[in-house]
Coordinates of C-alpha atoms in Angstrom, one line a residue:
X217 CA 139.5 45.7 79.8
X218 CA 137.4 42.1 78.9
X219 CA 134.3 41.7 78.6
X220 CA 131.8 41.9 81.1
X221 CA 131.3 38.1 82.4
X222 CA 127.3 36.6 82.6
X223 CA 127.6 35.3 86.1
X224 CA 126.4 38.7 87.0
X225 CA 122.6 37.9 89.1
X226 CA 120.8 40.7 88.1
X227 CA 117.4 39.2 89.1
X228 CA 118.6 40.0 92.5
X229 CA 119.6 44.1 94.2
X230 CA 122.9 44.8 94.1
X231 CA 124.2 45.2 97.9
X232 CA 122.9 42.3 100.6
X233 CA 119.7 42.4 101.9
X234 CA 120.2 41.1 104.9
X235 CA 121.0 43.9 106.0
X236 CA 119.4 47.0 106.8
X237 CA 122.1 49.4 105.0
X238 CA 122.0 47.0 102.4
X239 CA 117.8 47.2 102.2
X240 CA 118.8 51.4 102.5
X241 CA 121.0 51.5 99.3
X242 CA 118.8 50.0 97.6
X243 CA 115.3 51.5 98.3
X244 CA 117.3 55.3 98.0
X245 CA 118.2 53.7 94.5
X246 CA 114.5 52.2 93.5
X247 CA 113.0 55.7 95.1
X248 CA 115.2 58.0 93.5
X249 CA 113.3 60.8 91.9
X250 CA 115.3 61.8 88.6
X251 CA 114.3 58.4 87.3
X252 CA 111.3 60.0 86.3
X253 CA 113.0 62.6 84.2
X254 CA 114.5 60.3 82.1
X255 CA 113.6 59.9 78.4
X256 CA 112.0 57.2 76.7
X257 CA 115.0 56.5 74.8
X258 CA 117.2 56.3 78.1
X259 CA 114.8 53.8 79.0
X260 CA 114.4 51.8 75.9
X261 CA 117.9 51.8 75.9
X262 CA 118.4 50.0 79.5
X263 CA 115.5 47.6 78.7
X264 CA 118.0 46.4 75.7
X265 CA 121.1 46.6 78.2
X266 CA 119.3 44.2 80.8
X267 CA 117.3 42.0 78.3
X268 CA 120.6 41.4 76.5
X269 CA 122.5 40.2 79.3
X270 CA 119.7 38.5 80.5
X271 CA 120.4 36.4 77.1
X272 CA 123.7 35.8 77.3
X273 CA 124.3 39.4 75.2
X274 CA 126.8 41.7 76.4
X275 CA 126.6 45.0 74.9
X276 CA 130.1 46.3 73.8
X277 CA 131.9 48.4 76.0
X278 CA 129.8 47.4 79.2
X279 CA 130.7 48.1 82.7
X280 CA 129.3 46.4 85.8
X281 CA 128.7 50.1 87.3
X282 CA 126.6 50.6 84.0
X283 CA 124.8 47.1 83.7
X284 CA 123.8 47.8 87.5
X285 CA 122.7 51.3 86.7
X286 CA 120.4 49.9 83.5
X287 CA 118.8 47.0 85.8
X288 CA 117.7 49.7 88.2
X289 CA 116.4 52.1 85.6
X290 CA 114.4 49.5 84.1
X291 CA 113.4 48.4 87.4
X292 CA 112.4 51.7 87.7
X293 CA 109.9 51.7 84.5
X294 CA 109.0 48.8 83.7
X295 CA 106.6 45.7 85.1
X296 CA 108.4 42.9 86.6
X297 CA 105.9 40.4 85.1
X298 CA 104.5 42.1 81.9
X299 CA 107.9 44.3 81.0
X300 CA 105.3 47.1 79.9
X301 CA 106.1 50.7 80.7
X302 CA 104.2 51.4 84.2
X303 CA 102.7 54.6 84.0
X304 CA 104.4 57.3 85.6
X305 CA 102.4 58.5 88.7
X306 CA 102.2 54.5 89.5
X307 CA 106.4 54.1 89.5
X308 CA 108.5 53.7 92.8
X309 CA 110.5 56.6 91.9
X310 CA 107.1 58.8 92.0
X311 CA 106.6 57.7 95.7
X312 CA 108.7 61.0 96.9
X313 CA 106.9 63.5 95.1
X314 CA 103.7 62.1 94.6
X315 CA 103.7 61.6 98.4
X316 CA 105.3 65.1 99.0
X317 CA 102.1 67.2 97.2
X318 CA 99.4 64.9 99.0
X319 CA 101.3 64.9 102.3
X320 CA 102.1 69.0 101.9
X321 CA 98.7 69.8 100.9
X322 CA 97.0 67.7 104.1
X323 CA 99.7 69.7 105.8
X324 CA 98.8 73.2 104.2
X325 CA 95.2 72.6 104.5
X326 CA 95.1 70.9 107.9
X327 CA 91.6 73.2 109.0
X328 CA 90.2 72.8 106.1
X329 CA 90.1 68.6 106.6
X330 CA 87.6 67.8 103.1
X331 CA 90.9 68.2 101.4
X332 CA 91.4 64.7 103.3
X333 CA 88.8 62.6 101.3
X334 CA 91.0 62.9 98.2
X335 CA 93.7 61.1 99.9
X336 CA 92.3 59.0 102.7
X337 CA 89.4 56.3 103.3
X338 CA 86.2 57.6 105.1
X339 CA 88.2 55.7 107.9
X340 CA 91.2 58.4 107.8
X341 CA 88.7 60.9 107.1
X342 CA 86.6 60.0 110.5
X343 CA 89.5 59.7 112.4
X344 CA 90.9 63.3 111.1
X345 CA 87.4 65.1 112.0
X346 CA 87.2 63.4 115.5
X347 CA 90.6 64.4 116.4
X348 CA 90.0 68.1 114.8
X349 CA 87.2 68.4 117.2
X350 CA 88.7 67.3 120.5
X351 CA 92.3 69.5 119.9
X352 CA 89.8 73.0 118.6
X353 CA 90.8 74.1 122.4
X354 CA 94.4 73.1 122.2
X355 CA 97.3 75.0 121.0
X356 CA 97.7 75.3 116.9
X357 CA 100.3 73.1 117.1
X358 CA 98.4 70.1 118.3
X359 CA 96.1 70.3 115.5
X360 CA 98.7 70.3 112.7
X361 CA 99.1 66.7 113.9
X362 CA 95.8 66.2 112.7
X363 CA 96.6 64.8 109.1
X364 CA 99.5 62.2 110.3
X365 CA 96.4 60.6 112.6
X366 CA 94.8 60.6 109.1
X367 CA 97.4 59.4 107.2
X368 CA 98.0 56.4 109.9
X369 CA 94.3 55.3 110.2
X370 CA 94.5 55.3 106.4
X371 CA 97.3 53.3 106.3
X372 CA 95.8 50.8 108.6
X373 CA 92.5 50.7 106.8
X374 CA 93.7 51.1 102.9
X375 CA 96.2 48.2 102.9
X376 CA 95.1 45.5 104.2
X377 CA 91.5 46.0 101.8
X378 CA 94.1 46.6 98.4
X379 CA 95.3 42.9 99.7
X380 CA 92.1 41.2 101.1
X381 CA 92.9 38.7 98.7
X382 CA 95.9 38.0 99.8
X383 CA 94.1 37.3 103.5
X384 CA 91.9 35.3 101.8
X385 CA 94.0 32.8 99.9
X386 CA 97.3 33.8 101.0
X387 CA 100.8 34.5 99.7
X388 CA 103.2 31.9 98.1
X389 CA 105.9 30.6 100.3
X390 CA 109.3 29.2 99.3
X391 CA 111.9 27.6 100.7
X392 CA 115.9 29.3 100.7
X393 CA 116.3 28.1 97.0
X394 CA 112.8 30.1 95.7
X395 CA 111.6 26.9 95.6
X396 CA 107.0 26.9 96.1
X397 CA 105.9 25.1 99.1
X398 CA 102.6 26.6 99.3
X399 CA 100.1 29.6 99.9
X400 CA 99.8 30.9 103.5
X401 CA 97.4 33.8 104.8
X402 CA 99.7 33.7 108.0
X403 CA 102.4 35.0 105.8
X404 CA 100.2 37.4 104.4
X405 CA 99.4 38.5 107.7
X406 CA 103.0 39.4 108.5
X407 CA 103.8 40.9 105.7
X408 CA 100.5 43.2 105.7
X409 CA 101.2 44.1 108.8
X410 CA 105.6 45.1 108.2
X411 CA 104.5 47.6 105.4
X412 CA 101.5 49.1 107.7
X413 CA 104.6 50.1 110.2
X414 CA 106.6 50.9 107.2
X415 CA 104.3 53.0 105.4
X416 CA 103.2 54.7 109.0
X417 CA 106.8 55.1 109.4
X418 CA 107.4 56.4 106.6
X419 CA 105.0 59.0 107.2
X420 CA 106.1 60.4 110.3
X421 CA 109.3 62.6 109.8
X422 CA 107.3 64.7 106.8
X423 CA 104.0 65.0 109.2
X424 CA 105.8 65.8 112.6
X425 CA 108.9 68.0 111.4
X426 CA 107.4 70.3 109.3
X427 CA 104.4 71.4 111.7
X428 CA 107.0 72.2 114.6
X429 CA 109.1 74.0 111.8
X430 CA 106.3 76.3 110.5
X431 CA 104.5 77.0 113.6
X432 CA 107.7 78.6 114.7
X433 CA 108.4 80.2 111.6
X434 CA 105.1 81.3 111.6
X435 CA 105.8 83.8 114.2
X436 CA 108.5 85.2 112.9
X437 CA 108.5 88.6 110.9
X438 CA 110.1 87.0 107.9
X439 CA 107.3 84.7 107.3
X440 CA 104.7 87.3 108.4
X441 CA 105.8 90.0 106.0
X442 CA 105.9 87.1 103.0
X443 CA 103.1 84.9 104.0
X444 CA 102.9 83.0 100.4
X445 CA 105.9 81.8 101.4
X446 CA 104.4 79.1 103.6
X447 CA 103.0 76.8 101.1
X448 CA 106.2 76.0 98.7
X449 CA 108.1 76.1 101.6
X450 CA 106.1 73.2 104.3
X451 CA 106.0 71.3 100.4
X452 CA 109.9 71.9 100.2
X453 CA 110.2 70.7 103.7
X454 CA 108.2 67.2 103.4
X455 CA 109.8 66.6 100.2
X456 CA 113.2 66.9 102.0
X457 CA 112.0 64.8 104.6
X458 CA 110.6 61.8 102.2
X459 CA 113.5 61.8 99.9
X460 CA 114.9 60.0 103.5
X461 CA 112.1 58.4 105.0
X462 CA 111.1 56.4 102.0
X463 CA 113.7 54.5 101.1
X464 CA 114.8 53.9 104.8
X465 CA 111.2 53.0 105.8
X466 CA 110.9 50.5 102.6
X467 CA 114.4 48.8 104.3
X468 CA 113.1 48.2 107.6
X469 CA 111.7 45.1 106.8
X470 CA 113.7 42.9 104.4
X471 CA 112.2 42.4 100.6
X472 CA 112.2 38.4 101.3
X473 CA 110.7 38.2 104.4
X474 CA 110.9 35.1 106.8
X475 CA 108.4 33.3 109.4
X476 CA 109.2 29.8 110.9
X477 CA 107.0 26.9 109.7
X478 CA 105.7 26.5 113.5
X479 CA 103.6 29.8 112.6
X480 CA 102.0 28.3 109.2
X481 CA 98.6 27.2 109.1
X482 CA 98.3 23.3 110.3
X483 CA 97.5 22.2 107.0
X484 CA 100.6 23.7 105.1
X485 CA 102.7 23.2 108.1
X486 CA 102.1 19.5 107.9
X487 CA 102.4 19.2 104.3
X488 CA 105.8 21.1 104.5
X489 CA 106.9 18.9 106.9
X490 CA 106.4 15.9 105.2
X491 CA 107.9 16.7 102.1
X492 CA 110.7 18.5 103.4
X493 CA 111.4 17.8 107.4
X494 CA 114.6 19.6 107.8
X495 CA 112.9 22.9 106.6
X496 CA 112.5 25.1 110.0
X497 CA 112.0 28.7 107.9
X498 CA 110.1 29.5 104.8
X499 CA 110.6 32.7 103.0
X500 CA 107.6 35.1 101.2
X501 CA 107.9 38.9 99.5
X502 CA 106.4 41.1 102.2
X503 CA 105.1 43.6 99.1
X504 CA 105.6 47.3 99.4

């Protein structure tokens, strides 16, 4: 075999992200949990893998399979901006079961709602204690859904303050070629508001299957006679269900997001189309 050429775009994911299976292979391979279990000399190694090639250095022996797998593993660790190690808990690949112990632990403790202020504004935590008190006549089953009204209002509340600045100043705008046209809080808007349905997406298969799933198992003898078997197995359960819904939440909106220049603010829209007139589209990073 030859060597591995340099016209390889590693800057870029692998599969098309125009698509939504495309947005889904990648996200399962940013999300994917075992990242976190590798070493720091696995990781210091792919750093040197992608930094090479980035340089015009192919190390001996290199496959495309294995420069792909050492982009996404330094993706994985490492700052985009910086290049310093990100701390662990703060990684994409701890998204599954860092959201897997809050998510089963609002679950497990769903009457006992304080257990919410750890994980949710006083907005989620409102909402959570006014629903608890209007479903305390309903069946058991109503209130398990207790937390995912949490967890949404949360959502809702928690984002858009982490990126007030963003609504503030707005978010840079490019044209096709990455080119910068500009900063525009109606971009910022949009993309605020994809990964609010994303992230409430996201949440909805680990807070609406396992409830229905316990509460039935909950009644049968098997659980009855083992009752410390609930806990590990409603976390099992929402880890299952987040190992899917992340990555294929994260793709339901594309990375590079669109809006057409009609729906920029008057100033930037004017500017944009007197520097470049044939430019209908502009392109931002919706964030995640």
């Amino acid at each position: 075999m030859g060597e591995l050429p340099l016209d390889i775009n590693i800057q870029e994911p692998r599969w098309d992200q125009r698509t939504f299976l495309g947005r889904a292979r990648h996200f399962f391979t940013v999300t994917d949990p075992r990242n976190l279990l590798l070493s720091g000399a696995q990781l210091e190694a792919s750093r040197n893998i992608v930094q090479n090639y980035r340089a015009g250095i192919v190390t001996p022996g290199l496959t495309e399979d294995q420069l792909w797998r050492a982009k996404y593993v330094y993706d994985s660790a490492f700052h985009p901006d910086t290049g310093e190690k990100v701390v662990l808990i703060g990684r994409m690949s701890a998204q599954v079961p860092m959201n897997m112990t809050i998510t089963g632990c609002m679950l497990i403790f769903y009457r006992q709602l304080g257990m919410a202020y750890v994980s949710a504004t006083t907005g989620a935590v409102a909402t959570a204690l006014g629903l608890k008190s209007l479903t305390k006549h309903l069946p058991p089953l109503v209130g398990r859904f207790v937390p995912f009204a949490a967890v949404a209002a949360a959502n809702c509340i928690n984002i858009p303050l982490m990126r007030q600045r963003e609504l503030q100043v707005g978010i840079p705008v490019t044209n096709e070629q990455g080119q910068r046209l500009g900063h525009s809080v109606a971009a910022a808007k949009k993309g605020i508001f994809q990964v609010v349905i994303s992230r409430i997406c996201m949440a909805i298969p680990a807070m609406a299957i396992p409830p229905v799933i316990m509460d039935t198992l909950e009644k049968k003898d098997f659980l009855k006679r083992r009752p410390w078997l609930g806990a590990p197995l409603q976390m099992g359960l929402v880890g299952f269900c987040l190992v899917f819904a992340t990555p294929l939440c994260c793709a339901l909106f594309p990375q590079r997001s669109s809006i057409h220049v009609s729906r920029l603010e008057p100033e930037l829209r004017a500017q944009i189309q007197e520097q470049n007139p044939s430019i209908e589209v502009v392109y931002y990073n919706k964030g995640l």
